[in-house]
CSV table of C-alpha atoms in Angstrom, one decimal:
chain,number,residue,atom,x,y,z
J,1,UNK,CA,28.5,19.8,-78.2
J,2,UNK,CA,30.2,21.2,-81.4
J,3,UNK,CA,33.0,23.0,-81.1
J,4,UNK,CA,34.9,25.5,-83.6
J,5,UNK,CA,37.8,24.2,-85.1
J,6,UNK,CA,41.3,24.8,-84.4
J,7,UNK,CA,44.5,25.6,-86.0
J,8,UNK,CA,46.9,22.2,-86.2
J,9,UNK,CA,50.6,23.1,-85.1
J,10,UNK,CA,53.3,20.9,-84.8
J,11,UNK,CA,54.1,19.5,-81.6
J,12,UNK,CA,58.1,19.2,-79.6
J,13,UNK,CA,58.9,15.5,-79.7
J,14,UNK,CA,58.2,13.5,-75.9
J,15,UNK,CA,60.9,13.3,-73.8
J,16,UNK,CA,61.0,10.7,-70.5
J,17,UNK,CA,60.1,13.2,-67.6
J,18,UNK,CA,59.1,10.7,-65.2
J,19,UNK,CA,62.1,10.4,-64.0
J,20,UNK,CA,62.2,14.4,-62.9
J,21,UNK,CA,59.4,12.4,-60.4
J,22,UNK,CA,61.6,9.9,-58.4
J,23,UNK,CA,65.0,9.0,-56.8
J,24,UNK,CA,66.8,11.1,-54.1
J,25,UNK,CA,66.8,14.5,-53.6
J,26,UNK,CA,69.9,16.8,-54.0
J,27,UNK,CA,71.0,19.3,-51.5
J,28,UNK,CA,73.8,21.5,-52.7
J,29,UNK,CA,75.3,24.2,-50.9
J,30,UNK,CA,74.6,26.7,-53.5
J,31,UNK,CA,71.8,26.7,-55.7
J,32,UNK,CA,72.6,27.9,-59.1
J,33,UNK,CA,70.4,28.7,-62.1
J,34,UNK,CA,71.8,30.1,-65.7
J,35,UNK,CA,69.8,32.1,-68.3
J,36,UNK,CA,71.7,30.0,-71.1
J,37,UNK,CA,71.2,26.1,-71.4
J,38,UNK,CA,74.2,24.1,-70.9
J,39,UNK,CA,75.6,21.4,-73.4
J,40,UNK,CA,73.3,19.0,-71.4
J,41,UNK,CA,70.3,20.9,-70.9
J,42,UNK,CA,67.5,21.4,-72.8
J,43,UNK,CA,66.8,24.3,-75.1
J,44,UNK,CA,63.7,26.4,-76.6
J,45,UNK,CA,64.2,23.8,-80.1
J,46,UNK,CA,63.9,20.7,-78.1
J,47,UNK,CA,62.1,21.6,-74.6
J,48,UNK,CA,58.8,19.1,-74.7
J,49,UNK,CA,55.7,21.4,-74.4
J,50,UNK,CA,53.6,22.6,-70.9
J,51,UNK,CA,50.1,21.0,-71.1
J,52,UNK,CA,47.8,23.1,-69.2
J,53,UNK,CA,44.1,21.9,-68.9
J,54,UNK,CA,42.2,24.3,-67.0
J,55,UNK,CA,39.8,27.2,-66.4
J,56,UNK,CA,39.9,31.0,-68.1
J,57,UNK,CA,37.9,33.3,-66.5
J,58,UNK,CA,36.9,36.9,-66.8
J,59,UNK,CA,38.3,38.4,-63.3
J,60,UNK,CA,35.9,41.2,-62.2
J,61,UNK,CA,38.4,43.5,-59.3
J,62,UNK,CA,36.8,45.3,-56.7
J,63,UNK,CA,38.8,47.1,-54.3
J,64,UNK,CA,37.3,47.2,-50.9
J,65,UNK,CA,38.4,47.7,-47.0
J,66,UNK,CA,36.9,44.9,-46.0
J,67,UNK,CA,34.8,41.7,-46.9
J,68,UNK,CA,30.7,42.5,-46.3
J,69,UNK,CA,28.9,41.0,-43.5
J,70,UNK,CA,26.0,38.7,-44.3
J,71,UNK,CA,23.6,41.5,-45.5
J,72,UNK,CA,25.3,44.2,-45.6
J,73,UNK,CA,26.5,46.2,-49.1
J,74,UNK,CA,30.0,47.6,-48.8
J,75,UNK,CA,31.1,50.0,-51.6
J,76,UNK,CA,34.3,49.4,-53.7
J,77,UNK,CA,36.9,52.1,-54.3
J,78,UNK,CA,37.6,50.6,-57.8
J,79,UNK,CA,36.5,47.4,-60.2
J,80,UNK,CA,37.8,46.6,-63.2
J,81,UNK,CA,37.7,43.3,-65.4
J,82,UNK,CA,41.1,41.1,-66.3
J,83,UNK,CA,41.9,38.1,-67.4
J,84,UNK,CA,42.5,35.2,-65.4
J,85,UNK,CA,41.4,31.7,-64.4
J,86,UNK,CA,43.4,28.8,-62.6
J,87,UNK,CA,44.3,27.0,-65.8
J,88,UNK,CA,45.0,30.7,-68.3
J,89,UNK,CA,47.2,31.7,-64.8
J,90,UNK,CA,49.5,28.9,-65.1
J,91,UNK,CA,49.9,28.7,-68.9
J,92,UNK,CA,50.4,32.6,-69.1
J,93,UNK,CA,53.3,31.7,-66.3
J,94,UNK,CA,54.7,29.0,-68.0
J,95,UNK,CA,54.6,30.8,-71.3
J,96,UNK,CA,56.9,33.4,-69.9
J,97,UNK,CA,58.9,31.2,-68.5
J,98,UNK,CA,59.4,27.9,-69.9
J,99,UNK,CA,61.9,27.0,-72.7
J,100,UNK,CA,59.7,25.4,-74.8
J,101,UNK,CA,56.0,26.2,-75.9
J,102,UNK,CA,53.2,26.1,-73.3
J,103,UNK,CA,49.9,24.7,-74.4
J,104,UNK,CA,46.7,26.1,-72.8
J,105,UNK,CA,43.7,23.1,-73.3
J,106,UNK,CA,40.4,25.2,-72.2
J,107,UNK,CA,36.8,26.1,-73.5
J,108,UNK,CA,35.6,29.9,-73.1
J,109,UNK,CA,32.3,31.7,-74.2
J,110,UNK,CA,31.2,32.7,-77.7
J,111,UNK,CA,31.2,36.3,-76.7
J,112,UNK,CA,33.0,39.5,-75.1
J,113,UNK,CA,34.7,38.0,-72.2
J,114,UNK,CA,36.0,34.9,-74.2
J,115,UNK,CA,37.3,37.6,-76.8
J,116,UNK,CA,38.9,38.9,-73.5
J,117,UNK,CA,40.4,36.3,-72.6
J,118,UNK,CA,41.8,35.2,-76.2
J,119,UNK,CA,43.0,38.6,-76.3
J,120,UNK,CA,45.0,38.9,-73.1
J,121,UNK,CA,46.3,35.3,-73.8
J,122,UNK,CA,47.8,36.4,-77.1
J,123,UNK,CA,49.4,39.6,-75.2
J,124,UNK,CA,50.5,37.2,-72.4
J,125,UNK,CA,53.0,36.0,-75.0
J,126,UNK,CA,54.4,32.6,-74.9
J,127,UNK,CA,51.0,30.6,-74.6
J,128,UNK,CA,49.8,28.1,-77.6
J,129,UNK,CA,45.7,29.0,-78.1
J,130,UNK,CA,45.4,26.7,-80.8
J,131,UNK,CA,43.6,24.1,-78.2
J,132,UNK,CA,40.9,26.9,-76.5
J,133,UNK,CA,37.8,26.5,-78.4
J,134,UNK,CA,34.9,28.4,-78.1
J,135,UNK,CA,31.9,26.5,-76.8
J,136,UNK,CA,28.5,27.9,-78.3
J,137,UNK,CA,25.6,28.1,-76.0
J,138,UNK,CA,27.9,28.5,-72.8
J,139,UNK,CA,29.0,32.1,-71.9
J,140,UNK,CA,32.6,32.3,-70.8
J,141,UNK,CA,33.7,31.6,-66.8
J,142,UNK,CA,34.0,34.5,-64.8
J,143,UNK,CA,35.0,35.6,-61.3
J,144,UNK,CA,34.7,38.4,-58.6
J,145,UNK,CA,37.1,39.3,-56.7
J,146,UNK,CA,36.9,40.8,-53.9
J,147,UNK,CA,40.8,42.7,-53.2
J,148,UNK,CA,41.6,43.9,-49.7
J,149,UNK,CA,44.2,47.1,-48.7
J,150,UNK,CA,47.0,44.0,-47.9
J,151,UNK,CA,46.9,42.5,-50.9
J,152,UNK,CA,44.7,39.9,-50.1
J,153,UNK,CA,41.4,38.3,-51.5
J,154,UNK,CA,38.8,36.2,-51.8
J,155,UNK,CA,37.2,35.1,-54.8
J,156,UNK,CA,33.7,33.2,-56.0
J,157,UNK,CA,33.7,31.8,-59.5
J,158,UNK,CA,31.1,31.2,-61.8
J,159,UNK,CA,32.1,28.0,-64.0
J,160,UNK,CA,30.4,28.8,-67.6
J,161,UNK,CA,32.1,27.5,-70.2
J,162,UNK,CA,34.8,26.1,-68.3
J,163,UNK,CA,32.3,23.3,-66.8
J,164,UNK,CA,29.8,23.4,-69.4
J,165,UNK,CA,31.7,23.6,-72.6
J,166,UNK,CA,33.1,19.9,-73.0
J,167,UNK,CA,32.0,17.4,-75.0
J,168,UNK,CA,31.3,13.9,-73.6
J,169,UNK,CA,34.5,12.8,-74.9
J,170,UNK,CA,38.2,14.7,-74.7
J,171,UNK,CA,39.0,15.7,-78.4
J,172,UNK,CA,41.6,13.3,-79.3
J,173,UNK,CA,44.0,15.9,-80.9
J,174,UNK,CA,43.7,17.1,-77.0
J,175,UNK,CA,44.8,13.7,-76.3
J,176,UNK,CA,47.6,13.7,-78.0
J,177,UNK,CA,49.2,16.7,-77.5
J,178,UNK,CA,49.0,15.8,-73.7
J,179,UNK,CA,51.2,12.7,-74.5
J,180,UNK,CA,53.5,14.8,-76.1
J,181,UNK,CA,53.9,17.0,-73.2
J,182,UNK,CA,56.9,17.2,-70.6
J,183,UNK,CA,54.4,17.7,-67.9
J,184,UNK,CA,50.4,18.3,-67.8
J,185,UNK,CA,49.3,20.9,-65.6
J,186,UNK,CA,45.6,20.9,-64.0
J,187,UNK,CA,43.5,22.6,-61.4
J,188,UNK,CA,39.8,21.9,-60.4
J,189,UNK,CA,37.8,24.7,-61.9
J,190,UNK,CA,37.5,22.0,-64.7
J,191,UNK,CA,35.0,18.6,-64.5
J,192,UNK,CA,36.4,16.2,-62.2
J,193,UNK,CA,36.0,14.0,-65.6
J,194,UNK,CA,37.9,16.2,-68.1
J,195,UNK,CA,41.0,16.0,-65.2
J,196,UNK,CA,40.3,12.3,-65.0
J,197,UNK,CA,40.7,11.3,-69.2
J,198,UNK,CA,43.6,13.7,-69.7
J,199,UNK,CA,45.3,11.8,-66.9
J,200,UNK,CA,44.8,9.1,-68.3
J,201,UNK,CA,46.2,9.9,-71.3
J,202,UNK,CA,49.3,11.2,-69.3
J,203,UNK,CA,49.7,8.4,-67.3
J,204,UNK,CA,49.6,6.0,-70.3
J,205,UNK,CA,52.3,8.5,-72.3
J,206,UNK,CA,54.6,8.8,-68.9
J,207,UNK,CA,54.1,12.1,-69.0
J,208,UNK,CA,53.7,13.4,-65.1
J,209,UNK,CA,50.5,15.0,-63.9
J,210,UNK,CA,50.6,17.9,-61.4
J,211,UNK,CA,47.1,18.6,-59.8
J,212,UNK,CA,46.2,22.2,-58.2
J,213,UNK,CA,44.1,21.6,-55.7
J,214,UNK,CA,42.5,24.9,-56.0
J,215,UNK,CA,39.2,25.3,-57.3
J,216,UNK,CA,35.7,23.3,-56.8
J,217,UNK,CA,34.8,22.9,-53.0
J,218,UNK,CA,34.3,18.9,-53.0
J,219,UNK,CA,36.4,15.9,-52.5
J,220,UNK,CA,38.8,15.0,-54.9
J,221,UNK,CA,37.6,11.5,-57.0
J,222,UNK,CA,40.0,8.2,-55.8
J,223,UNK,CA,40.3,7.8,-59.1
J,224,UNK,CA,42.0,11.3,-60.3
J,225,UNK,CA,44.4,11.5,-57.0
J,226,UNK,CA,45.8,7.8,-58.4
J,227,UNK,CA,46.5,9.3,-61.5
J,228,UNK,CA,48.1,12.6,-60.1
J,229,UNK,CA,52.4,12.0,-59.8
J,230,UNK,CA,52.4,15.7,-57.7
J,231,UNK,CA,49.2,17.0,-55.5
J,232,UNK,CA,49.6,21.0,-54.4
J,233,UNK,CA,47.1,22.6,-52.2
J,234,UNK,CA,47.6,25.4,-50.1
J,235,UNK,CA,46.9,24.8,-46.4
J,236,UNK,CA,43.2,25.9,-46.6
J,237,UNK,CA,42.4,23.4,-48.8
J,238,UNK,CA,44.7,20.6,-47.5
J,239,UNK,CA,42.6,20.6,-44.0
J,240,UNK,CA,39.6,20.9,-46.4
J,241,UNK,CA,40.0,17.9,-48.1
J,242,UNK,CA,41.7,15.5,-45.4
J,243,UNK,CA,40.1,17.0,-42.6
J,244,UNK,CA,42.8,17.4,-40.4
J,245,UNK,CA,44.3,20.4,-39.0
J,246,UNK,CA,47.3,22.2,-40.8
J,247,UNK,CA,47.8,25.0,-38.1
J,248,UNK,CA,51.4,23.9,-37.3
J,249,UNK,CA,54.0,22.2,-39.5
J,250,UNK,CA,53.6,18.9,-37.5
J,251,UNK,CA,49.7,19.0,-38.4
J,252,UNK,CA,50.5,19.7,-42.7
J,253,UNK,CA,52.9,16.2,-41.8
J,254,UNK,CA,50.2,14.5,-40.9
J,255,UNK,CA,47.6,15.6,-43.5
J,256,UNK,CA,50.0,15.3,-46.1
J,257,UNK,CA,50.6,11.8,-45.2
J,258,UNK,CA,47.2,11.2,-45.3
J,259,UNK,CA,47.3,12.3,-49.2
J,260,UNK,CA,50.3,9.8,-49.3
J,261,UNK,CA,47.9,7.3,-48.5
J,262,UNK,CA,45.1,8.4,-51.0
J,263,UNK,CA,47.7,7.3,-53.9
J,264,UNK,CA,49.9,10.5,-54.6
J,265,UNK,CA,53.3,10.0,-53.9
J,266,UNK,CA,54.7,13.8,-53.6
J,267,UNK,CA,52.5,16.7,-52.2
J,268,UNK,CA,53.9,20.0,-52.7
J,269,UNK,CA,52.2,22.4,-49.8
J,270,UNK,CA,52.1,26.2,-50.7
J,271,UNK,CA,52.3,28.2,-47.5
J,272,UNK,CA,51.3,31.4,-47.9
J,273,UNK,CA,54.0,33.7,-46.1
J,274,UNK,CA,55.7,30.3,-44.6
J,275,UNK,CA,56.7,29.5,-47.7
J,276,UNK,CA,56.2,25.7,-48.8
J,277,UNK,CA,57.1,22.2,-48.5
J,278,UNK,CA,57.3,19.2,-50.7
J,279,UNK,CA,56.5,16.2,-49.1
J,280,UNK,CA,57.8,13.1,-50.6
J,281,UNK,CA,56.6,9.7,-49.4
J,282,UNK,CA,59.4,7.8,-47.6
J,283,UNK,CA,61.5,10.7,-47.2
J,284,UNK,CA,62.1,13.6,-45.5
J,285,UNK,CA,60.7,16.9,-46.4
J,286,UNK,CA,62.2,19.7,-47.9
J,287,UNK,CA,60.8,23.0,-47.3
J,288,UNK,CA,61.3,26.3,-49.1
J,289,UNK,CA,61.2,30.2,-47.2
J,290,UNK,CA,59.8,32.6,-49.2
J,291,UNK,CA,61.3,35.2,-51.2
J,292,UNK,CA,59.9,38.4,-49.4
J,293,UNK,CA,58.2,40.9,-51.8
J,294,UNK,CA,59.3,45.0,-50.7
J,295,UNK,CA,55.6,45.4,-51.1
J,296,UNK,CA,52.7,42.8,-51.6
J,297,UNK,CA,50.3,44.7,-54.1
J,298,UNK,CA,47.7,41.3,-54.9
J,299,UNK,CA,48.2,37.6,-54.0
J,300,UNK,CA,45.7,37.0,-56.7
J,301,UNK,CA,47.6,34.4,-59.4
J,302,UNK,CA,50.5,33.8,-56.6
J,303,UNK,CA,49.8,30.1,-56.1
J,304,UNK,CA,49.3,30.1,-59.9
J,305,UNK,CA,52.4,31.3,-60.1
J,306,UNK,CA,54.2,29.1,-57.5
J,307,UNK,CA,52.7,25.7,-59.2
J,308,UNK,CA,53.6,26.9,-62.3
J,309,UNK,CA,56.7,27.7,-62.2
J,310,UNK,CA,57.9,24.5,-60.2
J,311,UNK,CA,56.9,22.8,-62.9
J,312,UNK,CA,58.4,24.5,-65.8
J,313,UNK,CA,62.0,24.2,-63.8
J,314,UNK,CA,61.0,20.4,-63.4
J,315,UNK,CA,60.9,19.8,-66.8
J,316,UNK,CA,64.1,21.3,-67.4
J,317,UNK,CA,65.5,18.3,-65.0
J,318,UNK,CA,66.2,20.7,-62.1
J,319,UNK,CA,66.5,18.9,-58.6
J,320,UNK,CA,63.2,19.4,-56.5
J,321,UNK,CA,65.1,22.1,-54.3
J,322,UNK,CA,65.6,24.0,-56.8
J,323,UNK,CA,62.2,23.6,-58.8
J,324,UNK,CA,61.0,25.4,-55.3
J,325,UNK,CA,63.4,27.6,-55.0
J,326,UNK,CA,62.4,28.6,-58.5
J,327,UNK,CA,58.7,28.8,-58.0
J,328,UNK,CA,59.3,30.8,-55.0
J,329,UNK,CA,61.1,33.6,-57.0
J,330,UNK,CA,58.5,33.8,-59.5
J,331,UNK,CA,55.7,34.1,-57.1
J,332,UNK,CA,57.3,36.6,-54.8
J,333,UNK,CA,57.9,38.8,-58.1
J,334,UNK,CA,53.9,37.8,-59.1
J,335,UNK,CA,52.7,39.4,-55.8
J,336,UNK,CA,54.6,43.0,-56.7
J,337,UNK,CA,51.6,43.8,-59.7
J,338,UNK,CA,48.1,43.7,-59.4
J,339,UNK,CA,45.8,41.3,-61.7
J,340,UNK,CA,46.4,37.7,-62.1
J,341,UNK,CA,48.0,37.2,-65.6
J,342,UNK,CA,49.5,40.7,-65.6
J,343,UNK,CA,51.4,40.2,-62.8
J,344,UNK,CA,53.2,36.8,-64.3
J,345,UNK,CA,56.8,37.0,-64.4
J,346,UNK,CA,59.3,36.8,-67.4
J,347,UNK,CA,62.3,34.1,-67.1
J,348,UNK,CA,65.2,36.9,-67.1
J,349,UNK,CA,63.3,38.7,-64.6
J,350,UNK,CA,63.0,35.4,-62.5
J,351,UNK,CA,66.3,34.8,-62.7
J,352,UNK,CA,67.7,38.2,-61.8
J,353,UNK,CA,65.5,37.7,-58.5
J,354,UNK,CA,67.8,34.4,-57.7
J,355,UNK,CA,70.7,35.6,-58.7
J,356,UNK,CA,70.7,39.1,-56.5
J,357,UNK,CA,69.3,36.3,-53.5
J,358,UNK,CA,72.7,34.2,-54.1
J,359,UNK,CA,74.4,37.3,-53.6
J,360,UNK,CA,73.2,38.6,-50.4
């Protein structure tokens, strides 16, 4: 399938993150983060890009009491349409909050909700578009979601361009960005077989690949999960796709394990309001509390957020501790707004959070 061409803009030079992915885990007493790089740290002129290969969908909001029972039609207090998607959620994040550029690798719909999309991208600030294309003949992915009083939701997607707009083949300037990158982000509102080449290219580069679990409601391939340096799914979806029980932290051991011995070495568990927990094969696990909200307006984006996040402070170097801690302040402030991409925090706002948290 053709797609439109695309601006060419020079990439951040590759820098060795793999070994972010390894090694022992530091524990200090007091977790610090600055707002200005040290001597030793990176900075915005040589941070390696975010990779993100994903999904952007049109969100359609509506704001009910209650989910409807099978046959019933509830009515909505309000609806409106946003921007969103697994894989636009986690670049507008790291756009905000990553040091160097973010990269957003994604197909959308020749037509108003691609526009849309584009649009709120652009305003998101931070996010390289130069790598969406528009594929013709595929209208762009969209979503419902259904928002409850608490602030949560549930949500059916319909894939469109996100699982119909790819060519056979990754475009190799794709490709090569990705081994460029300092880490690629992915979900699974994509093919299993677009997550699967742009592994491989990031496995060949030594770039490390973080999978989302979130998304399409089928196994995950051998083949991707032994390309994948970091697995997160939330607790629903780990008991979905071990099928074992993750009611008690004992029980999200277990299944983690069992993701150990799938092929992925670390599996970083989002928790809802326990928090989460990185478990690390061979050692022992290091879990994170969550940074409570004063108000929870809409979870929508939150694990977005989380995933995100993490991964913009592990490319920075950051221990795994801190990477959480990180993700944790950014998702807590994520929950405070409603809409997915709106509600994605900036860095100094991030940081304030963790700082006025050290203080108390």
């Amino acid at each position: 399938m053709a797609l439109e061409a695309r601006l060419r803009l020079p990439l951040a030079g590759p820098t060795p993150a793999t070994a972010f992915l390894s090694g022992s885990n530091p524990k200090p007493s007091h977790i610090s983060f600055s707002l200005k790089p040290t001597s030793t740290s990176l900075s915005a002129a040589n941070a390696p890009p975010i990779v993100v290969v994903g999904s952007a969908n049109a969100d359609i909001y509506v704001e009910v009491d209650r989910l409807p029972l099978v046959g019933e039609t509830v009515a909505a207090s309000a609806g409106h349409s946003l921007a969103g998607g697994k894989g636009a959620n986690q670049a507008a994040c790291g756009g905000r909050l990553a040091l160097g550029p973010t990269y957003l690798v994604a197909r959308v719909g020749d037509d108003a909700n691609g526009r849309l999309l584009e649009g709120a991208l652009a305003d998101a600030g931070g996010v390289r578009l130069d790598r969406v294309a528009r594929a013709p003949g595929a209208p762009s992915g969209h979503a419902v979601v259904m928002l409850m009083p608490d602030g949560q939701n549930s949500i059916i997607i319909v894939g469109g361009a996100n699982m119909e707009g790819w060519a056979p083949e990754v475009d190799p300037e794709d490709l090569d960005l990705i081994r460029q990158a300092g880490v690629l982000l992915l979900q699974r509102e994509i093919p299993d077989w677009v997550n699967i080449q742009v592994a491989q290219a990031a496995k060949g580069a030594g770039v490390p690949v973080i999978l989302d679990a979130g998304g399409m409601d089928a196994p995950v391939p051998r083949e991707l999960l032994e390309l994948v340096d970091i697995f997160s799914p939330n607790e629903t979806e780990l008991a979905r796709l071990t099928g074992m029980p993750t009611e008690t932290f004992e029980q999200i051991s277990q299944a983690a394990g069992a993701c150990h011995k799938m092929g992925v070495k670390e599996v970083l568990v989002k928790l809802g309001s326990q928090g989460s927990a990185l478990f690390v094969e061979g050692e022992e696990p290091i879990r994170q509390a969550i940074i409570p909200a004063a108000e929870v307006v809409d979870t929508t984006g939150a694990g977005d957020t989380f995933t995100s996040a993490f991964a913009v402070a592990l490319v920075e170097g950051k221990p795994k501790k801190e990477c959480m801690k990180f993700a944790a302040a950014a998702a807590s402030l994520c929950v405070r707004v409603k809409g997915a991409i709106p509600s994605m925090p900036d860095r100094k706002t991030v940081m304030s959070l963790l700082e006025s948290v050290q203080d108390e």
